[in-house]
Amino acid sequence: GKKTTSYGWWVSESARQAGASASAETAAPGGQAATAERRPEVAALTEEPAATAAPAVSRLDQILDKHRLTAVVQIAFQPFSFYGEDGRRTGFDVDMVREFARRWLDDPTAVTFLPVPDDARIPTLQKGRADIIAAALTKTPARAEEVDFSLTYFKDGQQLLVREDSAIADVCDLRGRKVAAIRGSTSLDNIQAAAQRCGFKLANDLVTFRRHDDAVEALLEGQVEAYTSDGVALENLAEGRRLKVVGNHFSEERYGFAVPEGDQRLLQLVNHTLEEMERDGTY
């Protein structure tokens, strides 16, 4: 595939400056991100990430030394990360990380994927087992205290998945009904806040799962009457099943790639890559 010459400069410069102090490290890449959104759910890359102190050693050094990128991804969350019919991991997040590897290492196959449950995404990165989280991770203030987020690369909103014959049309119809959500996801807080706006609490009617496929199975078997998650994923889960997505978005989910807290060299490279991918059409 085509190569973008600026990446060769960026990676070489990062390697040259590996032993430099934070004040001497590479400056933020120039250029403005495109402002037009290609689809309603796709975010233009226009945000300014908060600056944090850089660690003495960047994960970028390890990526370059090993000639390999290790990414935390979700186990099964279509269309972002799942096993395709050929048995290979695929999805939008997976493709994005492979493109990072192509541009940084000249090899889109130089990626190790670590599929984990939602509540293990940040802990896995913090334990040093991965270089980056690419797992439909919504950017929140609480999470931003544990990791550093890239520019937003995707926007979605939370909705409800119900059985095809269900009379549930929105959150306010959930009073007294069991609802499934994923542990460690923003869905838990969002659905409880939405229910309170409707005048009731879910309390014991909120059933949590670690895996999305388990939640869908519980819905199909009648153990719960609704499952809440991000709309794009729910549309994929409904395909080929007697299920439907209902209600308007009742949250805004801005996905970001996450790197270890303070790793400005790796964060700048991720943001630089995202901006170029949008400009050249690869995104």
PDB file of C-alpha atoms in Angstrom:
ATOM      1  CA  GLY A   1       0.000   0.000   0.000  1.00  0.00           C
ATOM      2  CA  LYS A   2       0.897   3.654  -0.167  1.00  0.00           C
ATOM      3  CA  LYS A   3       3.232   5.155   2.390  1.00  0.00           C
ATOM      4  CA  THR A   4       2.985   8.597   3.952  1.00  0.00           C
ATOM      5  CA  THR A   5       6.491  10.004   4.121  1.00  0.00           C
ATOM      6  CA  SER A   6       5.781  12.087   7.229  1.00  0.00           C
ATOM      7  CA  TYR A   7       5.511   8.893   9.291  1.00  0.00           C
ATOM      8  CA  GLY A   8       9.046   7.863   8.508  1.00  0.00           C
ATOM      9  CA  TRP A   9      10.221  11.236   9.794  1.00  0.00           C
ATOM     10  CA  TRP A  10       8.003  11.081  12.881  1.00  0.00           C
ATOM     11  CA  VAL A  11       9.038   7.590  13.924  1.00  0.00           C
ATOM     12  CA  SER A  12      12.740   8.242  13.253  1.00  0.00           C
ATOM     13  CA  GLU A  13      12.617  11.478  15.223  1.00  0.00           C
ATOM     14  CA  SER A  14      10.803   9.759  18.100  1.00  0.00           C
ATOM     15  CA  ALA A  15      13.451   7.043  18.204  1.00  0.00           C
ATOM     16  CA  ARG A  16      16.256   9.635  18.109  1.00  0.00           C
ATOM     17  CA  GLN A  17      14.752  11.521  21.018  1.00  0.00           C
ATOM     18  CA  ALA A  18      13.959   8.462  23.162  1.00  0.00           C
ATOM     19  CA  GLY A  19      16.444   9.538  25.818  1.00  0.00           C
ATOM     20  CA  ALA A  20      15.554  13.230  25.773  1.00  0.00           C
ATOM     21  CA  SER A  21      13.682  15.019  28.517  1.00  0.00           C
ATOM     22  CA  ALA A  22       9.993  15.836  28.172  1.00  0.00           C
ATOM     23  CA  SER A  23      10.752  19.454  27.305  1.00  0.00           C
ATOM     24  CA  ALA A  24      12.933  18.403  24.377  1.00  0.00           C
ATOM     25  CA  GLU A  25      10.517  15.928  22.835  1.00  0.00           C
ATOM     26  CA  THR A  26       8.779  16.347  19.520  1.00  0.00           C
ATOM     27  CA  ALA A  27       6.271  19.166  19.156  1.00  0.00           C
ATOM     28  CA  ALA A  28       2.646  18.510  18.348  1.00  0.00           C
ATOM     29  CA  PRO A  29       2.157  17.818  14.629  1.00  0.00           C
ATOM     30  CA  GLY A  30       1.018  20.715  12.471  1.00  0.00           C
ATOM     31  CA  GLY A  31      -1.981  20.955  10.215  1.00  0.00           C
ATOM     32  CA  GLN A  32      -5.698  21.251  10.848  1.00  0.00           C
ATOM     33  CA  ALA A  33      -8.062  18.313  10.982  1.00  0.00           C
ATOM     34  CA  ALA A  34     -10.845  18.120   8.451  1.00  0.00           C
ATOM     35  CA  THR A  35     -14.063  19.617   9.793  1.00  0.00           C
ATOM     36  CA  ALA A  36     -16.690  17.750   7.756  1.00  0.00           C
ATOM     37  CA  GLU A  37     -18.188  14.586   9.206  1.00  0.00           C
ATOM     38  CA  ARG A  38     -18.614  11.817   6.634  1.00  0.00           C
ATOM     39  CA  ARG A  39     -21.522  10.166   8.505  1.00  0.00           C
ATOM     40  CA  PRO A  40     -23.600  11.430  11.424  1.00  0.00           C
ATOM     41  CA  GLU A  41     -21.874   9.023  13.832  1.00  0.00           C
ATOM     42  CA  VAL A  42     -18.338   9.877  12.706  1.00  0.00           C
ATOM     43  CA  ALA A  43     -16.601  12.622  14.681  1.00  0.00           C
ATOM     44  CA  ALA A  44     -14.388  15.205  12.968  1.00  0.00           C
ATOM     45  CA  LEU A  45     -10.965  15.203  14.599  1.00  0.00           C
ATOM     46  CA  THR A  46     -11.019  18.739  15.948  1.00  0.00           C
ATOM     47  CA  GLU A  47     -10.477  18.441  19.691  1.00  0.00           C
ATOM     48  CA  GLU A  48      -7.452  19.543  21.675  1.00  0.00           C
ATOM     49  CA  PRO A  49      -6.281  16.786  24.040  1.00  0.00           C
ATOM     50  CA  ALA A  50      -5.152  17.860  27.500  1.00  0.00           C
ATOM     51  CA  ALA A  51      -1.395  17.964  28.028  1.00  0.00           C
ATOM     52  CA  THR A  52       0.111  15.842  30.794  1.00  0.00           C
ATOM     53  CA  ALA A  53       3.618  15.208  32.036  1.00  0.00           C
ATOM     54  CA  ALA A  54       5.505  12.726  29.880  1.00  0.00           C
ATOM     55  CA  PRO A  55       6.911   9.531  31.420  1.00  0.00           C
ATOM     56  CA  ALA A  56      10.637   8.824  31.213  1.00  0.00           C
ATOM     57  CA  VAL A  57      10.047   5.964  28.751  1.00  0.00           C
ATOM     58  CA  SER A  58       7.350   5.937  26.085  1.00  0.00           C
ATOM     59  CA  ARG A  59       5.558   2.806  24.891  1.00  0.00           C
ATOM     60  CA  LEU A  60       6.563   4.034  21.453  1.00  0.00           C
ATOM     61  CA  ASP A  61      10.125   2.940  22.210  1.00  0.00           C
ATOM     62  CA  GLN A  62       8.911  -0.607  22.853  1.00  0.00           C
ATOM     63  CA  ILE A  63       6.750  -0.582  19.718  1.00  0.00           C
ATOM     64  CA  LEU A  64       9.758   0.390  17.632  1.00  0.00           C
ATOM     65  CA  ASP A  65      12.139  -2.022  19.365  1.00  0.00           C
ATOM     66  CA  LYS A  66       9.762  -4.992  19.053  1.00  0.00           C
ATOM     67  CA  HIS A  67       8.491  -3.852  15.649  1.00  0.00           C
ATOM     68  CA  ARG A  68       5.059  -4.713  16.990  1.00  0.00           C
ATOM     69  CA  LEU A  69       1.996  -2.901  18.324  1.00  0.00           C
ATOM     70  CA  THR A  70      -0.135  -4.501  21.057  1.00  0.00           C
ATOM     71  CA  ALA A  71      -3.742  -3.317  21.311  1.00  0.00           C
ATOM     72  CA  VAL A  72      -6.561  -3.976  23.762  1.00  0.00           C
ATOM     73  CA  VAL A  73      -9.789  -4.665  21.861  1.00  0.00           C
ATOM     74  CA  GLN A  74     -13.264  -5.874  22.759  1.00  0.00           C
ATOM     75  CA  ILE A  75     -14.052  -9.581  22.644  1.00  0.00           C
ATOM     76  CA  ALA A  76     -17.216  -9.372  20.531  1.00  0.00           C
ATOM     77  CA  PHE A  77     -18.671  -5.957  19.772  1.00  0.00           C
ATOM     78  CA  GLN A  78     -19.695  -5.596  16.159  1.00  0.00           C
ATOM     79  CA  PRO A  79     -18.825  -3.683  14.073  1.00  0.00           C
ATOM     80  CA  PHE A  80     -15.759  -2.651  16.088  1.00  0.00           C
ATOM     81  CA  SER A  81     -14.093  -5.924  17.108  1.00  0.00           C
ATOM     82  CA  PHE A  82     -15.234  -9.491  16.474  1.00  0.00           C
ATOM     83  CA  TYR A  83     -14.252 -12.724  14.739  1.00  0.00           C
ATOM     84  CA  GLY A  84     -15.113 -12.786  11.049  1.00  0.00           C
ATOM     85  CA  GLU A  85     -16.295 -15.801   9.083  1.00  0.00           C
ATOM     86  CA  ASP A  86     -12.673 -16.586   8.220  1.00  0.00           C
ATOM     87  CA  GLY A  87     -11.800 -16.874  11.918  1.00  0.00           C
ATOM     88  CA  ARG A  88      -9.695 -13.695  11.897  1.00  0.00           C
ATOM     89  CA  ARG A  89     -10.340 -10.756  14.188  1.00  0.00           C
ATOM     90  CA  THR A  90     -11.909  -7.926  12.249  1.00  0.00           C
ATOM     91  CA  GLY A  91     -13.878  -4.708  12.748  1.00  0.00           C
ATOM     92  CA  PHE A  92     -13.453  -0.948  12.599  1.00  0.00           C
ATOM     93  CA  ASP A  93     -11.170  -0.659  15.645  1.00  0.00           C
ATOM     94  CA  VAL A  94      -9.127  -3.605  14.377  1.00  0.00           C
ATOM     95  CA  ASP A  95      -8.725  -2.023  10.944  1.00  0.00           C
ATOM     96  CA  MET A  96      -7.694   1.283  12.501  1.00  0.00           C
ATOM     97  CA  VAL A  97      -4.933  -0.348  14.548  1.00  0.00           C
ATOM     98  CA  ARG A  98      -3.679  -2.307  11.548  1.00  0.00           C
ATOM     99  CA  GLU A  99      -3.465   0.985   9.663  1.00  0.00           C
ATOM    100  CA  PHE A 100      -1.449   2.463  12.529  1.00  0.00           C
ATOM    101  CA  ALA A 101       0.980  -0.463  12.215  1.00  0.00           C
ATOM    102  CA  ARG A 102       1.171  -0.029   8.431  1.00  0.00           C
ATOM    103  CA  ARG A 103       2.069   3.628   8.751  1.00  0.00           C
ATOM    104  CA  TRP A 104       4.371   3.361  11.747  1.00  0.00           C
ATOM    105  CA  LEU A 105       6.053   0.020  11.065  1.00  0.00           C
ATOM    106  CA  ASP A 106       5.407  -0.539   7.322  1.00  0.00           C
ATOM    107  CA  ASP A 107       3.579  -3.745   8.266  1.00  0.00           C
ATOM    108  CA  PRO A 108      -0.199  -3.923   8.916  1.00  0.00           C
ATOM    109  CA  THR A 109       0.204  -7.440  10.333  1.00  0.00           C
ATOM    110  CA  ALA A 110       2.615  -6.326  13.078  1.00  0.00           C
ATOM    111  CA  VAL A 111      -0.206  -6.177  15.644  1.00  0.00           C
ATOM    112  CA  THR A 112      -1.067  -8.339  18.638  1.00  0.00           C
ATOM    113  CA  PHE A 113      -4.708  -8.027  19.718  1.00  0.00           C
ATOM    114  CA  LEU A 114      -5.739  -8.605  23.335  1.00  0.00           C
ATOM    115  CA  PRO A 115      -9.527  -9.149  23.494  1.00  0.00           C
ATOM    116  CA  VAL A 116     -10.843  -8.357  26.995  1.00  0.00           C
ATOM    117  CA  PRO A 117     -14.191  -7.624  28.702  1.00  0.00           C
ATOM    118  CA  ASP A 118     -15.167  -3.959  29.015  1.00  0.00           C
ATOM    119  CA  ASP A 119     -14.204  -3.715  32.679  1.00  0.00           C
ATOM    120  CA  ALA A 120     -10.687  -5.010  31.915  1.00  0.00           C
ATOM    121  CA  ARG A 121      -9.816  -2.529  29.162  1.00  0.00           C
ATOM    122  CA  ILE A 122      -8.112   0.157  31.256  1.00  0.00           C
ATOM    123  CA  PRO A 123      -6.588  -2.232  33.854  1.00  0.00           C
ATOM    124  CA  THR A 124      -4.937  -4.243  31.057  1.00  0.00           C
ATOM    125  CA  LEU A 125      -3.250  -1.096  29.720  1.00  0.00           C
ATOM    126  CA  GLN A 126      -2.245   0.060  33.195  1.00  0.00           C
ATOM    127  CA  LYS A 127      -0.590  -3.289  33.900  1.00  0.00           C
ATOM    128  CA  GLY A 128       1.695  -2.708  30.893  1.00  0.00           C
ATOM    129  CA  ARG A 129       0.325  -5.597  28.850  1.00  0.00           C
ATOM    130  CA  ALA A 130      -0.589  -3.367  25.882  1.00  0.00           C
ATOM    131  CA  ASP A 131       0.453  -0.165  24.124  1.00  0.00           C
ATOM    132  CA  ILE A 132      -2.985   1.200  23.301  1.00  0.00           C
ATOM    133  CA  ILE A 133      -6.695   0.639  23.904  1.00  0.00           C
ATOM    134  CA  ALA A 134      -8.724   0.401  20.691  1.00  0.00           C
ATOM    135  CA  ALA A 135     -12.005  -0.818  22.141  1.00  0.00           C
ATOM    136  CA  ALA A 136     -14.884   1.620  21.514  1.00  0.00           C
ATOM    137  CA  LEU A 137     -13.834   3.337  24.744  1.00  0.00           C
ATOM    138  CA  THR A 138     -16.034   6.330  25.576  1.00  0.00           C
ATOM    139  CA  LYS A 139     -14.108   9.349  26.819  1.00  0.00           C
ATOM    140  CA  THR A 140     -15.180  10.363  30.333  1.00  0.00           C
ATOM    141  CA  PRO A 141     -13.571  12.631  32.964  1.00  0.00           C
ATOM    142  CA  ALA A 142     -13.105   9.683  35.331  1.00  0.00           C
ATOM    143  CA  ARG A 143     -11.345   7.587  32.701  1.00  0.00           C
ATOM    144  CA  ALA A 144      -9.227  10.573  31.663  1.00  0.00           C
ATOM    145  CA  GLU A 145      -7.682  10.464  35.144  1.00  0.00           C
ATOM    146  CA  GLU A 146      -6.413   6.936  34.438  1.00  0.00           C
ATOM    147  CA  VAL A 147      -5.367   7.097  30.756  1.00  0.00           C
ATOM    148  CA  ASP A 148      -4.743   9.712  28.068  1.00  0.00           C
ATOM    149  CA  PHE A 149      -7.282   9.886  25.261  1.00  0.00           C
ATOM    150  CA  SER A 150      -6.719  10.607  21.596  1.00  0.00           C
ATOM    151  CA  LEU A 151      -8.890  12.834  19.480  1.00  0.00           C
ATOM    152  CA  THR A 152     -12.419  11.492  19.094  1.00  0.00           C
ATOM    153  CA  TYR A 153     -12.516   9.062  16.182  1.00  0.00           C
ATOM    154  CA  PHE A 154     -16.156   7.941  16.389  1.00  0.00           C
ATOM    155  CA  LYS A 155     -19.408   9.248  17.882  1.00  0.00           C
ATOM    156  CA  ASP A 156     -22.489   7.279  18.821  1.00  0.00           C
ATOM    157  CA  GLY A 157     -25.313   7.335  21.346  1.00  0.00           C
ATOM    158  CA  GLN A 158     -26.981   4.831  23.626  1.00  0.00           C
ATOM    159  CA  GLN A 159     -30.268   3.132  22.661  1.00  0.00           C
ATOM    160  CA  LEU A 160     -32.280   0.021  23.519  1.00  0.00           C
ATOM    161  CA  LEU A 161     -32.368  -3.433  21.941  1.00  0.00           C
ATOM    162  CA  VAL A 162     -35.625  -5.368  22.490  1.00  0.00           C
ATOM    163  CA  ARG A 163     -37.371  -8.400  21.062  1.00  0.00           C
ATOM    164  CA  GLU A 164     -39.217  -7.869  17.815  1.00  0.00           C
ATOM    165  CA  ASP A 165     -42.663  -8.239  19.440  1.00  0.00           C
ATOM    166  CA  SER A 166     -41.864  -5.954  22.388  1.00  0.00           C
ATOM    167  CA  ALA A 167     -44.046  -2.934  23.175  1.00  0.00           C
ATOM    168  CA  ILE A 168     -41.060  -1.052  24.646  1.00  0.00           C
ATOM    169  CA  ALA A 169     -40.431   2.114  22.633  1.00  0.00           C
ATOM    170  CA  ASP A 170     -38.082   4.139  24.842  1.00  0.00           C
ATOM    171  CA  VAL A 171     -36.461   4.313  28.286  1.00  0.00           C
ATOM    172  CA  CYS A 172     -39.651   5.496  29.991  1.00  0.00           C
ATOM    173  CA  ASP A 173     -41.280   2.155  29.115  1.00  0.00           C
ATOM    174  CA  LEU A 174     -38.727   0.256  31.231  1.00  0.00           C
ATOM    175  CA  ARG A 175     -40.418   0.799  34.593  1.00  0.00           C
ATOM    176  CA  GLY A 176     -40.677  -2.597  36.314  1.00  0.00           C
ATOM    177  CA  ARG A 177     -38.831  -4.390  33.496  1.00  0.00           C
ATOM    178  CA  LYS A 178     -35.423  -6.051  33.627  1.00  0.00           C
ATOM    179  CA  VAL A 179     -32.720  -4.360  31.570  1.00  0.00           C
ATOM    180  CA  ALA A 180     -29.264  -5.708  30.659  1.00  0.00           C
ATOM    181  CA  ALA A 181     -26.086  -3.615  30.532  1.00  0.00           C
ATOM    182  CA  ILE A 182     -22.340  -4.312  30.439  1.00  0.00           C
ATOM    183  CA  ARG A 183     -20.118  -3.987  33.498  1.00  0.00           C
ATOM    184  CA  GLY A 184     -17.426  -1.363  33.166  1.00  0.00           C
ATOM    185  CA  SER A 185     -19.301   0.489  30.413  1.00  0.00           C
ATOM    186  CA  THR A 186     -20.831   3.961  30.407  1.00  0.00           C
ATOM    187  CA  SER A 187     -24.158   2.250  29.653  1.00  0.00           C
ATOM    188  CA  LEU A 188     -24.715   1.510  33.350  1.00  0.00           C
ATOM    189  CA  ASP A 189     -24.688   5.112  34.548  1.00  0.00           C
ATOM    190  CA  ASN A 190     -26.446   6.398  31.424  1.00  0.00           C
ATOM    191  CA  ILE A 191     -29.435   4.053  31.640  1.00  0.00           C
ATOM    192  CA  GLN A 192     -29.892   4.765  35.353  1.00  0.00           C
ATOM    193  CA  ALA A 193     -29.780   8.523  34.735  1.00  0.00           C
ATOM    194  CA  ALA A 194     -32.249   8.187  31.857  1.00  0.00           C
ATOM    195  CA  ALA A 195     -34.639   6.158  34.022  1.00  0.00           C
ATOM    196  CA  GLN A 196     -34.486   8.783  36.767  1.00  0.00           C
ATOM    197  CA  ARG A 197     -35.441  11.455  34.223  1.00  0.00           C
ATOM    198  CA  CYS A 198     -38.517   9.308  33.532  1.00  0.00           C
ATOM    199  CA  GLY A 199     -39.337   9.306  37.228  1.00  0.00           C
ATOM    200  CA  PHE A 200     -38.197   5.867  38.439  1.00  0.00           C
ATOM    201  CA  LYS A 201     -35.125   3.876  39.482  1.00  0.00           C
ATOM    202  CA  LEU A 202     -34.054   0.615  37.852  1.00  0.00           C
ATOM    203  CA  ALA A 203     -32.486  -0.733  41.075  1.00  0.00           C
ATOM    204  CA  ASN A 204     -32.734  -4.557  41.057  1.00  0.00           C
ATOM    205  CA  ASP A 205     -34.170  -4.520  37.527  1.00  0.00           C
ATOM    206  CA  LEU A 206     -30.715  -3.680  36.123  1.00  0.00           C
ATOM    207  CA  VAL A 207     -28.872  -6.913  35.236  1.00  0.00           C
ATOM    208  CA  THR A 208     -25.173  -6.693  34.389  1.00  0.00           C
ATOM    209  CA  PHE A 209     -23.049  -8.913  32.156  1.00  0.00           C
ATOM    210  CA  ARG A 210     -19.346  -8.951  31.240  1.00  0.00           C
ATOM    211  CA  ARG A 211     -19.906  -9.917  27.602  1.00  0.00           C
ATOM    212  CA  HIS A 212     -22.216  -8.426  24.983  1.00  0.00           C
ATOM    213  CA  ASP A 213     -23.124 -11.815  23.509  1.00  0.00           C
ATOM    214  CA  ASP A 214     -24.246 -13.039  26.955  1.00  0.00           C
ATOM    215  CA  ALA A 215     -26.504 -10.014  27.320  1.00  0.00           C
ATOM    216  CA  VAL A 216     -28.057 -10.630  23.898  1.00  0.00           C
ATOM    217  CA  GLU A 217     -28.611 -14.294  24.760  1.00  0.00           C
ATOM    218  CA  ALA A 218     -30.384 -13.269  27.975  1.00  0.00           C
ATOM    219  CA  LEU A 219     -32.627 -10.973  25.931  1.00  0.00           C
ATOM    220  CA  LEU A 220     -33.470 -13.680  23.415  1.00  0.00           C
ATOM    221  CA  GLU A 221     -34.263 -16.153  26.206  1.00  0.00           C
ATOM    222  CA  GLY A 222     -36.543 -13.690  27.996  1.00  0.00           C
ATOM    223  CA  GLN A 223     -34.359 -13.267  31.092  1.00  0.00           C
ATOM    224  CA  VAL A 224     -34.375  -9.508  30.431  1.00  0.00           C
ATOM    225  CA  GLU A 225     -36.724  -7.362  28.343  1.00  0.00           C
ATOM    226  CA  ALA A 226     -34.174  -4.883  26.986  1.00  0.00           C
ATOM    227  CA  TYR A 227     -30.447  -4.527  26.490  1.00  0.00           C
ATOM    228  CA  THR A 228     -28.821  -1.107  26.362  1.00  0.00           C
ATOM    229  CA  SER A 229     -25.604  -0.189  24.570  1.00  0.00           C
ATOM    230  CA  ASP A 230     -24.418   2.070  21.756  1.00  0.00           C
ATOM    231  CA  GLY A 231     -26.731   2.293  18.757  1.00  0.00           C
ATOM    232  CA  VAL A 232     -24.383   1.224  15.960  1.00  0.00           C
ATOM    233  CA  ALA A 233     -23.454  -1.946  17.847  1.00  0.00           C
ATOM    234  CA  LEU A 234     -27.102  -2.694  18.649  1.00  0.00           C
ATOM    235  CA  GLU A 235     -28.062  -2.400  14.975  1.00  0.00           C
ATOM    236  CA  ASN A 236     -25.429  -5.027  14.167  1.00  0.00           C
ATOM    237  CA  LEU A 237     -26.594  -7.295  16.988  1.00  0.00           C
ATOM    238  CA  ALA A 238     -30.195  -7.092  15.735  1.00  0.00           C
ATOM    239  CA  GLU A 239     -29.318  -8.290  12.224  1.00  0.00           C
ATOM    240  CA  GLY A 240     -30.624 -11.788  11.508  1.00  0.00           C
ATOM    241  CA  ARG A 241     -32.373 -12.020  14.885  1.00  0.00           C
ATOM    242  CA  ARG A 242     -35.945 -11.312  16.003  1.00  0.00           C
ATOM    243  CA  LEU A 243     -34.726  -8.118  17.639  1.00  0.00           C
ATOM    244  CA  LYS A 244     -35.076  -4.384  16.988  1.00  0.00           C
ATOM    245  CA  VAL A 245     -33.460  -1.142  18.128  1.00  0.00           C
ATOM    246  CA  VAL A 246     -35.836   1.407  19.653  1.00  0.00           C
ATOM    247  CA  GLY A 247     -35.791   4.914  21.087  1.00  0.00           C
ATOM    248  CA  ASN A 248     -33.707   7.998  20.429  1.00  0.00           C
ATOM    249  CA  HIS A 249     -30.133   8.331  21.609  1.00  0.00           C
ATOM    250  CA  PHE A 250     -30.152   9.222  25.306  1.00  0.00           C
ATOM    251  CA  SER A 251     -26.389   9.743  25.638  1.00  0.00           C
ATOM    252  CA  GLU A 252     -23.438  10.910  23.571  1.00  0.00           C
ATOM    253  CA  GLU A 253     -20.580   8.429  23.294  1.00  0.00           C
ATOM    254  CA  ARG A 254     -17.298   9.854  21.996  1.00  0.00           C
ATOM    255  CA  TYR A 255     -14.782   7.083  21.380  1.00  0.00           C
ATOM    256  CA  GLY A 256     -11.069   7.695  21.776  1.00  0.00           C
ATOM    257  CA  PHE A 257      -7.958   5.552  21.590  1.00  0.00           C
ATOM    258  CA  ALA A 258      -6.248   5.439  24.992  1.00  0.00           C
ATOM    259  CA  VAL A 259      -2.543   5.346  25.813  1.00  0.00           C
ATOM    260  CA  PRO A 260      -0.794   5.192  29.205  1.00  0.00           C
ATOM    261  CA  GLU A 261      -1.198   8.349  31.227  1.00  0.00           C
ATOM    262  CA  GLY A 262       1.480  10.919  30.416  1.00  0.00           C
ATOM    263  CA  ASP A 263       2.789   9.190  27.273  1.00  0.00           C
ATOM    264  CA  GLN A 264       2.734  12.307  25.098  1.00  0.00           C
ATOM    265  CA  ARG A 265       5.024  10.926  22.392  1.00  0.00           C
ATOM    266  CA  LEU A 266       2.692   8.025  21.639  1.00  0.00           C
ATOM    267  CA  LEU A 267      -0.413  10.197  22.041  1.00  0.00           C
ATOM    268  CA  GLN A 268       0.890  12.802  19.586  1.00  0.00           C
ATOM    269  CA  LEU A 269       1.676  10.097  17.060  1.00  0.00           C
ATOM    270  CA  VAL A 270      -1.826   8.627  17.367  1.00  0.00           C
ATOM    271  CA  ASN A 271      -3.422  12.053  16.878  1.00  0.00           C
ATOM    272  CA  HIS A 272      -1.121  12.891  13.982  1.00  0.00           C
ATOM    273  CA  THR A 273      -2.077   9.583  12.348  1.00  0.00           C
ATOM    274  CA  LEU A 274      -5.803  10.144  12.844  1.00  0.00           C
ATOM    275  CA  GLU A 275      -5.607  13.595  11.282  1.00  0.00           C
ATOM    276  CA  GLU A 276      -3.693  12.325   8.270  1.00  0.00           C
ATOM    277  CA  MET A 277      -6.033   9.366   7.832  1.00  0.00           C
ATOM    278  CA  GLU A 278      -8.987  11.734   7.644  1.00  0.00           C
ATOM    279  CA  ARG A 279      -7.203  14.136   5.290  1.00  0.00           C
ATOM    280  CA  ASP A 280      -6.076  11.455   2.829  1.00  0.00           C
ATOM    281  CA  GLY A 281      -9.398   9.581   2.846  1.00  0.00           C
ATOM    282  CA  THR A 282      -8.215   6.349   4.486  1.00  0.00           C
ATOM    283  CA  TYR A 283     -10.423   6.999   7.521  1.00  0.00           C
TER     284      TYR A 283
END
